PDB file of C-alpha atoms and ligand atoms in Angstrom:
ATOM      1  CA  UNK A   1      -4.077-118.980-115.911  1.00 56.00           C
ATOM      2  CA  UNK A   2      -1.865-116.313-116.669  1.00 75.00           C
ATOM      3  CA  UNK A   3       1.998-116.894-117.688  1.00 86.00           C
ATOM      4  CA  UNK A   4       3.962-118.532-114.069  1.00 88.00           C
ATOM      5  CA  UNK A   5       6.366-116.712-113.251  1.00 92.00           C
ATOM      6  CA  UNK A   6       8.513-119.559-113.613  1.00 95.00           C
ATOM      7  CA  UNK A   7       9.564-121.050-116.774  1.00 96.00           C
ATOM      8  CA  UNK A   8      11.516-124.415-115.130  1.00 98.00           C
ATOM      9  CA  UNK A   9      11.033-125.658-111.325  1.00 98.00           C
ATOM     10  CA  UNK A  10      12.921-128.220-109.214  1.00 98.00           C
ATOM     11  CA  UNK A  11      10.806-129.214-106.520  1.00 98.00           C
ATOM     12  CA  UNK A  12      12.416-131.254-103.605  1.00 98.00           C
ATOM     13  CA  UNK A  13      10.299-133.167-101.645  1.00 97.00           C
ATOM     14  CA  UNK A  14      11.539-135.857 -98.506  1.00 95.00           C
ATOM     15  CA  UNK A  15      10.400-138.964 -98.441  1.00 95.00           C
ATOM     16  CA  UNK A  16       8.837-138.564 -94.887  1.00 93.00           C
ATOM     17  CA  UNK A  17       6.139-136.336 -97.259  1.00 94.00           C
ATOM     18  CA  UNK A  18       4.703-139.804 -98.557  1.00 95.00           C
ATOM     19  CA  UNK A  19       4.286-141.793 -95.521  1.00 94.00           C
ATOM     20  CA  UNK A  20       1.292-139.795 -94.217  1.00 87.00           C
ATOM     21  CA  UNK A  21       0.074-140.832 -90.902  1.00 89.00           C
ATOM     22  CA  UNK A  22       2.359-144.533 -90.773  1.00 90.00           C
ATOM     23  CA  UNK A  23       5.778-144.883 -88.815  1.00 91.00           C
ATOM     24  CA  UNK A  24       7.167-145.409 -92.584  1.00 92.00           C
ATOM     25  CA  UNK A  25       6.416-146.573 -96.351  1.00 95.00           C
ATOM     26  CA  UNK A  26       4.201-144.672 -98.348  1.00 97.00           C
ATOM     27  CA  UNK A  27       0.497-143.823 -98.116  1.00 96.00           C
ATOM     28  CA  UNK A  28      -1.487-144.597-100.773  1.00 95.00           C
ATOM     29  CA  UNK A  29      -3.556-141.427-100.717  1.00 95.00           C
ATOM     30  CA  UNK A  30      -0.971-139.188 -99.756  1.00 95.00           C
ATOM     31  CA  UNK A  31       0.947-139.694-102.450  1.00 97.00           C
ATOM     32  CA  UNK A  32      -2.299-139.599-104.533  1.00 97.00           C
ATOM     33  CA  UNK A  33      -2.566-135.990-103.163  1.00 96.00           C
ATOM     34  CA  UNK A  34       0.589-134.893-103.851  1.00 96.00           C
ATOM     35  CA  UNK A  35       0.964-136.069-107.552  1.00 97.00           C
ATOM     36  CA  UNK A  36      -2.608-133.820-107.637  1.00 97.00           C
ATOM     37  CA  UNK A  37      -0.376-130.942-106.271  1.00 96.00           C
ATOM     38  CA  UNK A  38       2.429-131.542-108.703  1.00 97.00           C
ATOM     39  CA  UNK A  39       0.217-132.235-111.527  1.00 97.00           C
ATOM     40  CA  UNK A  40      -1.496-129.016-111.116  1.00 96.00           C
ATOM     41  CA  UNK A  41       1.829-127.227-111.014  1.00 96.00           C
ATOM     42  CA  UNK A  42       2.604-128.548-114.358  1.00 97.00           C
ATOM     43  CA  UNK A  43      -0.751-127.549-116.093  1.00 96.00           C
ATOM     44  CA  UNK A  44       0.251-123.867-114.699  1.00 95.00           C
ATOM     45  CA  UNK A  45       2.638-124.116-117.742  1.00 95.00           C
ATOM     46  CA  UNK A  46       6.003-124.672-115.558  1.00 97.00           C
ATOM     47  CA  UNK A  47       8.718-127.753-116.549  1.00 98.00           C
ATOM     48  CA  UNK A  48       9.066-129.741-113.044  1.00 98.00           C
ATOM     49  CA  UNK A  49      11.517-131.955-111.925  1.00 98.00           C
ATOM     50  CA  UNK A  50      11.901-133.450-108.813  1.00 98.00           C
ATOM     51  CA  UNK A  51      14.049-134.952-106.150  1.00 98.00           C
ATOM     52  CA  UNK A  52      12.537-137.261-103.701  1.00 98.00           C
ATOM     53  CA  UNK A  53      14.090-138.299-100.238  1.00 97.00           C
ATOM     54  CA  UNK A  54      14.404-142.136 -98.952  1.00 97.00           C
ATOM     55  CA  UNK A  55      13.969-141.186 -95.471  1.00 96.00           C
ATOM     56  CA  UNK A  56      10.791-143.107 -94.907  1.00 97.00           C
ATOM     57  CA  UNK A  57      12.435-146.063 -95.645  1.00 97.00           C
ATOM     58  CA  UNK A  58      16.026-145.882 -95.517  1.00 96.00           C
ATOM     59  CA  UNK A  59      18.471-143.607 -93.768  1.00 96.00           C
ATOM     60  CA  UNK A  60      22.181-144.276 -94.392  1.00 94.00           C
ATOM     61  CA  UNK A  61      23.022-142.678 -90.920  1.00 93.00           C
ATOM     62  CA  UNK A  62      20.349-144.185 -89.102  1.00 93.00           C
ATOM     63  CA  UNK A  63      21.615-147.949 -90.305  1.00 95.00           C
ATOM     64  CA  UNK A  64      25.150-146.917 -89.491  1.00 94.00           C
ATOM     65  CA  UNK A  65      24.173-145.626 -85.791  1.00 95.00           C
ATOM     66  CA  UNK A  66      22.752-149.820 -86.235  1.00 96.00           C
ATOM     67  CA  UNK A  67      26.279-150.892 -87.025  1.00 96.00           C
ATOM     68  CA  UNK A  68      25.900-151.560 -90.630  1.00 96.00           C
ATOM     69  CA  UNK A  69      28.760-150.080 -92.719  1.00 97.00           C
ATOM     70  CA  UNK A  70      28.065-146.052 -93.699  1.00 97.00           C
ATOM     71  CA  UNK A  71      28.263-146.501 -97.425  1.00 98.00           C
ATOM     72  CA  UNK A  72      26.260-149.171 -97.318  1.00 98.00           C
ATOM     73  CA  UNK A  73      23.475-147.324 -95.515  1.00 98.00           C
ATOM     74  CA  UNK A  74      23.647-145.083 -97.733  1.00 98.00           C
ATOM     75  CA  UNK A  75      23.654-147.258-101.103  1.00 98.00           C
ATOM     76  CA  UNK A  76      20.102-148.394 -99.194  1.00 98.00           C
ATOM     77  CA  UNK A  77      18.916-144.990 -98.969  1.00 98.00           C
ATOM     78  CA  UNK A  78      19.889-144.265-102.817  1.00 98.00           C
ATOM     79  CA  UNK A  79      17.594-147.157-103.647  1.00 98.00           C
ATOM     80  CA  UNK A  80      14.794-146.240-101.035  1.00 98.00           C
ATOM     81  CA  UNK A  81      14.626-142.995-103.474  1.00 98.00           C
ATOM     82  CA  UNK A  82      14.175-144.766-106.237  1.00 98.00           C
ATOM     83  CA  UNK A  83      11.462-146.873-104.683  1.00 98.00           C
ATOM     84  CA  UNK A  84       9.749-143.602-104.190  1.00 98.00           C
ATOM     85  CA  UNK A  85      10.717-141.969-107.462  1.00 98.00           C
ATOM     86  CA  UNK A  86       8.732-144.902-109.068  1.00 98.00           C
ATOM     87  CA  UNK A  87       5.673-144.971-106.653  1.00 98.00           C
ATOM     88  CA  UNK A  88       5.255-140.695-107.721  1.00 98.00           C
ATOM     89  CA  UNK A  89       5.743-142.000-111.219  1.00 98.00           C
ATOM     90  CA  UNK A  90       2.890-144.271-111.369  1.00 98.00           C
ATOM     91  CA  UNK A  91       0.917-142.031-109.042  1.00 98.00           C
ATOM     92  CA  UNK A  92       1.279-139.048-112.041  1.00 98.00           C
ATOM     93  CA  UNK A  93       1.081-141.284-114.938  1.00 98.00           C
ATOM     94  CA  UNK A  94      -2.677-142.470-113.429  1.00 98.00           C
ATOM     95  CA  UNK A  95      -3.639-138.319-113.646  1.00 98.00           C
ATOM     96  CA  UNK A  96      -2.217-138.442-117.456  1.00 98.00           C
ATOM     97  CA  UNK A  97       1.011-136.596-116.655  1.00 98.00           C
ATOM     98  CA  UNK A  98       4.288-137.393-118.608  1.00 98.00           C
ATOM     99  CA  UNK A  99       7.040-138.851-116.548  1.00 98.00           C
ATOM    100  CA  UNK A 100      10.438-139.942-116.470  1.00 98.00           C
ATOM    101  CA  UNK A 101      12.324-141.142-113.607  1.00 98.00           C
ATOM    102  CA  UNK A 102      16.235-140.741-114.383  1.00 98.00           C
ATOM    103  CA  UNK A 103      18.612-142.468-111.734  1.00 98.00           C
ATOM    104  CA  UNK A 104      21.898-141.589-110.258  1.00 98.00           C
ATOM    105  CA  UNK A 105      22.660-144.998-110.058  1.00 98.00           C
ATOM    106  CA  UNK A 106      22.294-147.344-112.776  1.00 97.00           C
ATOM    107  CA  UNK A 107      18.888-149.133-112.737  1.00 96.00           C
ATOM    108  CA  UNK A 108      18.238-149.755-116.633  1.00 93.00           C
ATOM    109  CA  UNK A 109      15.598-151.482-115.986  1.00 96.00           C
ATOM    110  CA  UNK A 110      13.861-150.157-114.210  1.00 96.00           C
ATOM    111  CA  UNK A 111      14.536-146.214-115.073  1.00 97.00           C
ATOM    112  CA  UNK A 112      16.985-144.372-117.353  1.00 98.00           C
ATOM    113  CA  UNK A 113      20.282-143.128-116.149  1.00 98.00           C
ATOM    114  CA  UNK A 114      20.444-139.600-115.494  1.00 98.00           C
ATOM    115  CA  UNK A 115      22.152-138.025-118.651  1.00 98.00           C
ATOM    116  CA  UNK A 116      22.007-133.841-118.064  1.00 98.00           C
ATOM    117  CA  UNK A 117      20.881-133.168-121.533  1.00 98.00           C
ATOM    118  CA  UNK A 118      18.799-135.787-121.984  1.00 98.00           C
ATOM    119  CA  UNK A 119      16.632-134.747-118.841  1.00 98.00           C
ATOM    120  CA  UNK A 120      16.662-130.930-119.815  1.00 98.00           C
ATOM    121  CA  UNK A 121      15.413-132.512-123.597  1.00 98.00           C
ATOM    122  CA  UNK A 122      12.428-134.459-121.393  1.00 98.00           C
ATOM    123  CA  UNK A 123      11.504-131.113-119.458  1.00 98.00           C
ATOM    124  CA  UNK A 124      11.618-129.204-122.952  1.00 97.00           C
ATOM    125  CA  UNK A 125       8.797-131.901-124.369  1.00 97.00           C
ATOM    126  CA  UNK A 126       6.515-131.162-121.185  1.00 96.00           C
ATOM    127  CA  UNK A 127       8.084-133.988-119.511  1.00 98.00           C
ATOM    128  CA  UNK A 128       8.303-134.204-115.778  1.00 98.00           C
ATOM    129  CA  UNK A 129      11.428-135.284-114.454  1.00 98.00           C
ATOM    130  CA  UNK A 130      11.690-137.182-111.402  1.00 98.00           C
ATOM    131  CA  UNK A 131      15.614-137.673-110.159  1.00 98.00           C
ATOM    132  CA  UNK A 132      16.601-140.520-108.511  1.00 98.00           C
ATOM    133  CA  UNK A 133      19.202-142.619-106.193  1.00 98.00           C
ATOM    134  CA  UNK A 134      20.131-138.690-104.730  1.00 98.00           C
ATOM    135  CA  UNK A 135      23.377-137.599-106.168  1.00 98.00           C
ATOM    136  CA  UNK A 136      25.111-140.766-106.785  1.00 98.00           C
ATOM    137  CA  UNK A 137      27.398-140.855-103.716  1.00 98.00           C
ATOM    138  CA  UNK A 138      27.615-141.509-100.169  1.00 98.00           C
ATOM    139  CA  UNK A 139      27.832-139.357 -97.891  1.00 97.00           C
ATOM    140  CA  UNK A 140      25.854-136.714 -99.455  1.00 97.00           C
ATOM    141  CA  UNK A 141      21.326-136.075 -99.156  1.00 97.00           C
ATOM    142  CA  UNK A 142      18.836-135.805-101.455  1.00 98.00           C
ATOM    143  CA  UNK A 143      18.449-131.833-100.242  1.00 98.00           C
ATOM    144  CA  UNK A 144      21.974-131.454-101.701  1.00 98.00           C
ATOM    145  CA  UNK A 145      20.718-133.688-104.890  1.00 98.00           C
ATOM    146  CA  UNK A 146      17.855-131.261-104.834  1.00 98.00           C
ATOM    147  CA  UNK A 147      20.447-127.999-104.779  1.00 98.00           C
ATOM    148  CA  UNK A 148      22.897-130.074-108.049  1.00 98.00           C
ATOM    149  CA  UNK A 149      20.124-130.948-110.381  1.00 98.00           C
ATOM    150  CA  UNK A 150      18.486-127.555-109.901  1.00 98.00           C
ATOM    151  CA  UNK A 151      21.905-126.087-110.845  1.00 98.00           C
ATOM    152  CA  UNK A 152      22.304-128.635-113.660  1.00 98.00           C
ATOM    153  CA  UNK A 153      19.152-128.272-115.376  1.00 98.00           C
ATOM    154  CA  UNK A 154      19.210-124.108-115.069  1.00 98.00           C
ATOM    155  CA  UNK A 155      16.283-124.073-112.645  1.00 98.00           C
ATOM    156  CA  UNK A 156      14.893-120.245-112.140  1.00 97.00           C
ATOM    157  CA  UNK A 157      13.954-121.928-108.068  1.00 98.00           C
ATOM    158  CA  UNK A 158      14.451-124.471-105.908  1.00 98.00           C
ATOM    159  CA  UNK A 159      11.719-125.374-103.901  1.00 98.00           C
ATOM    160  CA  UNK A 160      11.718-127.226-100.644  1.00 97.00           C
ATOM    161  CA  UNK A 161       8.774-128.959 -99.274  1.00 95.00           C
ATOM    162  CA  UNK A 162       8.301-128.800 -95.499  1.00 91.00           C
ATOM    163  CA  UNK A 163       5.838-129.343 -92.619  1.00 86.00           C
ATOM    164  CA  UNK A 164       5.053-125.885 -91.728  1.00 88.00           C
ATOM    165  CA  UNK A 165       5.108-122.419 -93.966  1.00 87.00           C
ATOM    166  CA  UNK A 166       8.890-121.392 -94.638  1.00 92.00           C
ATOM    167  CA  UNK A 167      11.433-121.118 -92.078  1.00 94.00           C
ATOM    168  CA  UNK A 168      11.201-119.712 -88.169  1.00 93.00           C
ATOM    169  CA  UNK A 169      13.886-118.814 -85.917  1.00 90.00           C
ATOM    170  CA  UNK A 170      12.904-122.058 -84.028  1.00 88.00           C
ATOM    171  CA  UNK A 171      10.262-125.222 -84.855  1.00 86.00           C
ATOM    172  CA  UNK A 172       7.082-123.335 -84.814  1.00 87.00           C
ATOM    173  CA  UNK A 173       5.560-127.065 -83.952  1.00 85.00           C
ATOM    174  CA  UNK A 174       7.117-126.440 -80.324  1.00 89.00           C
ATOM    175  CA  UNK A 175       7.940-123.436 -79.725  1.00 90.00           C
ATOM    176  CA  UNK A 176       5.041-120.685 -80.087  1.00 88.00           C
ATOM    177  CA  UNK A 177       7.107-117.782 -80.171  1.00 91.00           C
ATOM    178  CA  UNK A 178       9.112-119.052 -82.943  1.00 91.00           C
ATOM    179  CA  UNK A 179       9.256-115.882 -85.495  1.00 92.00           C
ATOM    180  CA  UNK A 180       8.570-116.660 -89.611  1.00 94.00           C
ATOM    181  CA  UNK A 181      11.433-115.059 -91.833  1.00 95.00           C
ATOM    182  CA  UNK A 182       9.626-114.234 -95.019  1.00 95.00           C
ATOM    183  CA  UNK A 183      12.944-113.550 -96.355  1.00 96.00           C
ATOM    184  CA  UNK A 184      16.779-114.422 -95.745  1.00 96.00           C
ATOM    185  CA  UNK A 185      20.020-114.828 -96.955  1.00 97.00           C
ATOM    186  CA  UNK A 186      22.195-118.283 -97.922  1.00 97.00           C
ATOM    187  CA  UNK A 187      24.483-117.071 -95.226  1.00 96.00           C
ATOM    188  CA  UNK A 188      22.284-116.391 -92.159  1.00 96.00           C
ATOM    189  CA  UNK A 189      20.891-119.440 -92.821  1.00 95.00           C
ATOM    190  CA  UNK A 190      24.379-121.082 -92.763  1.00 95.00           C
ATOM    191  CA  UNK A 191      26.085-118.876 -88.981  1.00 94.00           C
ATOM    192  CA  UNK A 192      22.098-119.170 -87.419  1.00 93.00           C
ATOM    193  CA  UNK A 193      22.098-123.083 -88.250  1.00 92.00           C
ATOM    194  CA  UNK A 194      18.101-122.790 -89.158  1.00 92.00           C
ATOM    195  CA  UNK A 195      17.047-126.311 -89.809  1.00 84.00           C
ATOM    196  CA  UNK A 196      16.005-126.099 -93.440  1.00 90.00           C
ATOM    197  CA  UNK A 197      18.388-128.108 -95.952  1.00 94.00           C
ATOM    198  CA  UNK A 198      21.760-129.615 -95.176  1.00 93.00           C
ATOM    199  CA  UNK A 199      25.014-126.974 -95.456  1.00 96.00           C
ATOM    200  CA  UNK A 200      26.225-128.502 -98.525  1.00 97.00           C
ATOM    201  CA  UNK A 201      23.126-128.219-100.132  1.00 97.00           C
ATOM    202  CA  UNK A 202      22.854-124.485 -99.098  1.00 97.00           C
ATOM    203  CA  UNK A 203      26.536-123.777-100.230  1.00 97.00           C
ATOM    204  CA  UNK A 204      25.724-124.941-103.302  1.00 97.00           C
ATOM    205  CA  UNK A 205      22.723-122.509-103.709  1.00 98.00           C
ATOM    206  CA  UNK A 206      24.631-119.668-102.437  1.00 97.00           C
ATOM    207  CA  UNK A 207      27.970-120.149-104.310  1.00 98.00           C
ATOM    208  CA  UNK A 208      25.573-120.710-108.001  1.00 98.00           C
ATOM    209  CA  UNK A 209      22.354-117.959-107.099  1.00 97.00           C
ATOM    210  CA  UNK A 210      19.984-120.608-107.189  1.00 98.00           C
ATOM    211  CA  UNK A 211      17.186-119.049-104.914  1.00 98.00           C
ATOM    212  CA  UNK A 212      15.210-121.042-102.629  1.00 98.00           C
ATOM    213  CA  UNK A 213      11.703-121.115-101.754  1.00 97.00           C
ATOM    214  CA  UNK A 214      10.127-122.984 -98.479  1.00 97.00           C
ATOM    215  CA  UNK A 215       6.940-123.841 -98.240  1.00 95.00           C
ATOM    216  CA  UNK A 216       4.172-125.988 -96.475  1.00 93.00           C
ATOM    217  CA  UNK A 217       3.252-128.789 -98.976  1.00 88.00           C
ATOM    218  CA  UNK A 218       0.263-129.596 -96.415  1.00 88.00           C
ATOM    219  CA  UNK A 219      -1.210-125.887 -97.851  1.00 85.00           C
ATOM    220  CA  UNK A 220      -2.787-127.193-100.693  1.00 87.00           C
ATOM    221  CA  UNK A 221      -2.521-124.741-103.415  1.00 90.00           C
ATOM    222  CA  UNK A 222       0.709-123.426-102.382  1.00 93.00           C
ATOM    223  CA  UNK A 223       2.315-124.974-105.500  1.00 94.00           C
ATOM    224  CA  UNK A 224      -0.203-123.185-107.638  1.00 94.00           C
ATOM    225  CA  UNK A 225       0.408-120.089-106.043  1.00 94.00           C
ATOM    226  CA  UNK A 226       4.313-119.874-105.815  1.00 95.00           C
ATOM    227  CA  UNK A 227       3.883-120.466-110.089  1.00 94.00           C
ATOM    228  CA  UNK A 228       1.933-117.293-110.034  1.00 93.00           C
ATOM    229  CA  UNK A 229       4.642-115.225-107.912  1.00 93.00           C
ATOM    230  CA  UNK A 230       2.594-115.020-104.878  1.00 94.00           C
ATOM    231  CA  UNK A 231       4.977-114.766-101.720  1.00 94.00           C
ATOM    232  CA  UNK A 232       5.022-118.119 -99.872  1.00 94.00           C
ATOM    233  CA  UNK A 233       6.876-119.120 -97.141  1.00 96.00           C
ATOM    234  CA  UNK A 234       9.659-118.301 -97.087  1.00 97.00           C
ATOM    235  CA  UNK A 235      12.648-116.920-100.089  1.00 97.00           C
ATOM    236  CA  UNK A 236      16.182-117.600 -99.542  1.00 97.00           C
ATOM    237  CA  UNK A 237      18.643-115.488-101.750  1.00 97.00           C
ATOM    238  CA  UNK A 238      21.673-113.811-101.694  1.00 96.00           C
ATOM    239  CA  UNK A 239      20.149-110.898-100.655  1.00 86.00           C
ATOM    240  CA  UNK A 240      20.274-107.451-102.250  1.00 66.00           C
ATOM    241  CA  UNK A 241      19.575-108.352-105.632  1.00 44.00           C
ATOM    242  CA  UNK A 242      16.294-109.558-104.293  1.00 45.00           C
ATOM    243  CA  UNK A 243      15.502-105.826-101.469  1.00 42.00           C
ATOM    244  CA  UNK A 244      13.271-107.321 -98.643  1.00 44.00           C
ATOM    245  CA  UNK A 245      16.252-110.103 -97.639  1.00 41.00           C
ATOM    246  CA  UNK A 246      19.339-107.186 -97.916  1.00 40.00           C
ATOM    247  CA  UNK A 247      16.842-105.642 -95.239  1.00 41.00           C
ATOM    248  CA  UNK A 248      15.661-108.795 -93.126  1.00 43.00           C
ATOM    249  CA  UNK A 249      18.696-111.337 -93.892  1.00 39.00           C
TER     250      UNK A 249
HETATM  251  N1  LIG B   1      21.752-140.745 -99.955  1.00 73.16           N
HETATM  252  C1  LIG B   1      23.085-140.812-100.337  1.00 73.16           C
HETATM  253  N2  LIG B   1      23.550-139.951-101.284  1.00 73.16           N
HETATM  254  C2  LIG B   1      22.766-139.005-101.851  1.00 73.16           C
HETATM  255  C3  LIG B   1      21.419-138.916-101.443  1.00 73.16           C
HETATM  256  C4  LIG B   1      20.936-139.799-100.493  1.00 73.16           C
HETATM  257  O1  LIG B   1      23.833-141.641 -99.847  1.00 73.16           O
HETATM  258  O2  LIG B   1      23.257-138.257-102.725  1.00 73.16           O
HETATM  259  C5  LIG B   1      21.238-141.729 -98.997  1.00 73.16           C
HETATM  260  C6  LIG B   1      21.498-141.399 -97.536  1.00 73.16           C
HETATM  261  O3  LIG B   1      21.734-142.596 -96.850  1.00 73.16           O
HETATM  262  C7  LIG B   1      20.187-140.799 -97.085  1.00 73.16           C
HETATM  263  C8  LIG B   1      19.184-141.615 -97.863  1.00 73.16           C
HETATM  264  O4  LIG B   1      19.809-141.820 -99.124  1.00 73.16           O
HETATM  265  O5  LIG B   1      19.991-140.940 -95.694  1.00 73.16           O
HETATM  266  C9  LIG B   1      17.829-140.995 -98.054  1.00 73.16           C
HETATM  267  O6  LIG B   1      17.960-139.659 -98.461  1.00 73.16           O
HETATM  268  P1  LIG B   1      17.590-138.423 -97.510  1.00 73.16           P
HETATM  269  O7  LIG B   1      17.957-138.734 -96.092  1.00 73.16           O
HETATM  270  O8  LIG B   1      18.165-137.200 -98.115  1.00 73.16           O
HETATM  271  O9  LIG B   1      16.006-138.421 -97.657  1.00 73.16           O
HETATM  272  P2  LIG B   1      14.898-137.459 -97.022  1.00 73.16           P
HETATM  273  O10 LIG B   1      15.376-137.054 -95.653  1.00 73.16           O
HETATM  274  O11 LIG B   1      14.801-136.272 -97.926  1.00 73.16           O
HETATM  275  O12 LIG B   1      13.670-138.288 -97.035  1.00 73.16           O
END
């Protein structure tokens, strides 16, 4: 394959991606399939790291609503990502792939602390990255994790892993007439609300450039083909820099 396009990628992906077909947990073969996916993005020649989500086994919010105190909820959902960071781990390391899982909480044993350098050293050695335990904090998601370590690590994209192909003016799942954007800007996704990432995380994109592509991770391929350049989904910028989303955003 030709040179990606891309020299470092931060790939976010939730942790409802791994539980396939169950209520919750994590499907054996799904997560098989994505570490394929992945795997194949890194043999395009692009560094990878990645944030994973808790959400199919812990929600801070969710445990809260259940009367259980907010923080910690949300010290649950920090380790439900690193549950998943580890299962993705082993999944990779069975296709040969290089990984390291680096936690925002510390887990010595079981994973190394996140240290900024450090991980950028591990992506320069063809190392992928997986970032765990979100950002640290409560009261804060793994999207905006995603938006922070993408920052930190001087990511060229973001990359956000959804259910259907980019972003629609409603959920395409329900609504037929919902329209795809191909391409729009940080701030018409923040005053139209479109349910892609959580504000924070989108501020944070907007306010440091980071652009942000949207994609269906059930297209297999799409990884592959974002590497390359090809126009997926959807791309969220700032807009004029970038032509099509000055017109459309
Ligand atoms: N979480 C947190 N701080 C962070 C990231 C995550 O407290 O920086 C907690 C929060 O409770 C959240 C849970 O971890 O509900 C799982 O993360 P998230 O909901 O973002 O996962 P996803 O929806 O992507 O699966």
């Amino acid at each position: 394959m030709s040179e990606p396009k891309y020299k470092r990628i931060l790939l976010k992906l939730s942790g409802e991606a791994l539980m396939g077909s169950q209520a919750s947990g994590i499907d054996a073969g799904i997560i098989q399939r994505l570490a394929g996916e992945i795997d194949d993005l890194c043999r395009a020649g692009v560094e990878v790291g990645l944030v994973i989500g808790g959400g199919n086994i812990v929600r801070g919010a969710e445990k809260a609503s259940e009367g259980l105190d907010r923080v910690t909820g949300d010290h649950m959902g920090m380790l439900a990502t690193v549950i998943n960071a580890l299962a993705m781990q082993d999944a990779l390391e069975h296709l040969g792939r290089p990984v390291r899982v680096m936690s925002a909480l510390k887990i010595n044993q079981v994973c190394e602390d996140y240290i900024r350098r450090r991980a950028v050293r591990h992506l320069e050695k063809g190392r992928l990255v997986i970032f765990a335990a979100g950002t640290g904090n409560p009261f804060f998601t793994t999207d905006t994790a995603a938006s922070l370590r993408a920052i930190e690590i001087d990511a060229q994209l973001l990359l956000k892993a959804t259910k259907v192909s980019g972003i629609y003016s409603a959920d395409p799942v329900r609504n037929p007439d919902a329209v795809h954007y191909p391409r729009l800007t940080f701030d018409r996704v923040l005053t139209e609300r479109l349910a892609v990432m959580d504000a924070t995380a989108i501020v944070m994109c907007r306010d440091h450039d980071m652009p942000l592509r949207v994609f269906n991770l059930n297209a297999g391929g799409d990884l592959v083909r974002i590497a390359r350049g090809e126009d997926v989904g959807t791309l969220v910028t700032n807009g004029p820099a970038d032509g099509p989303a000055a017109k459309q955003g």
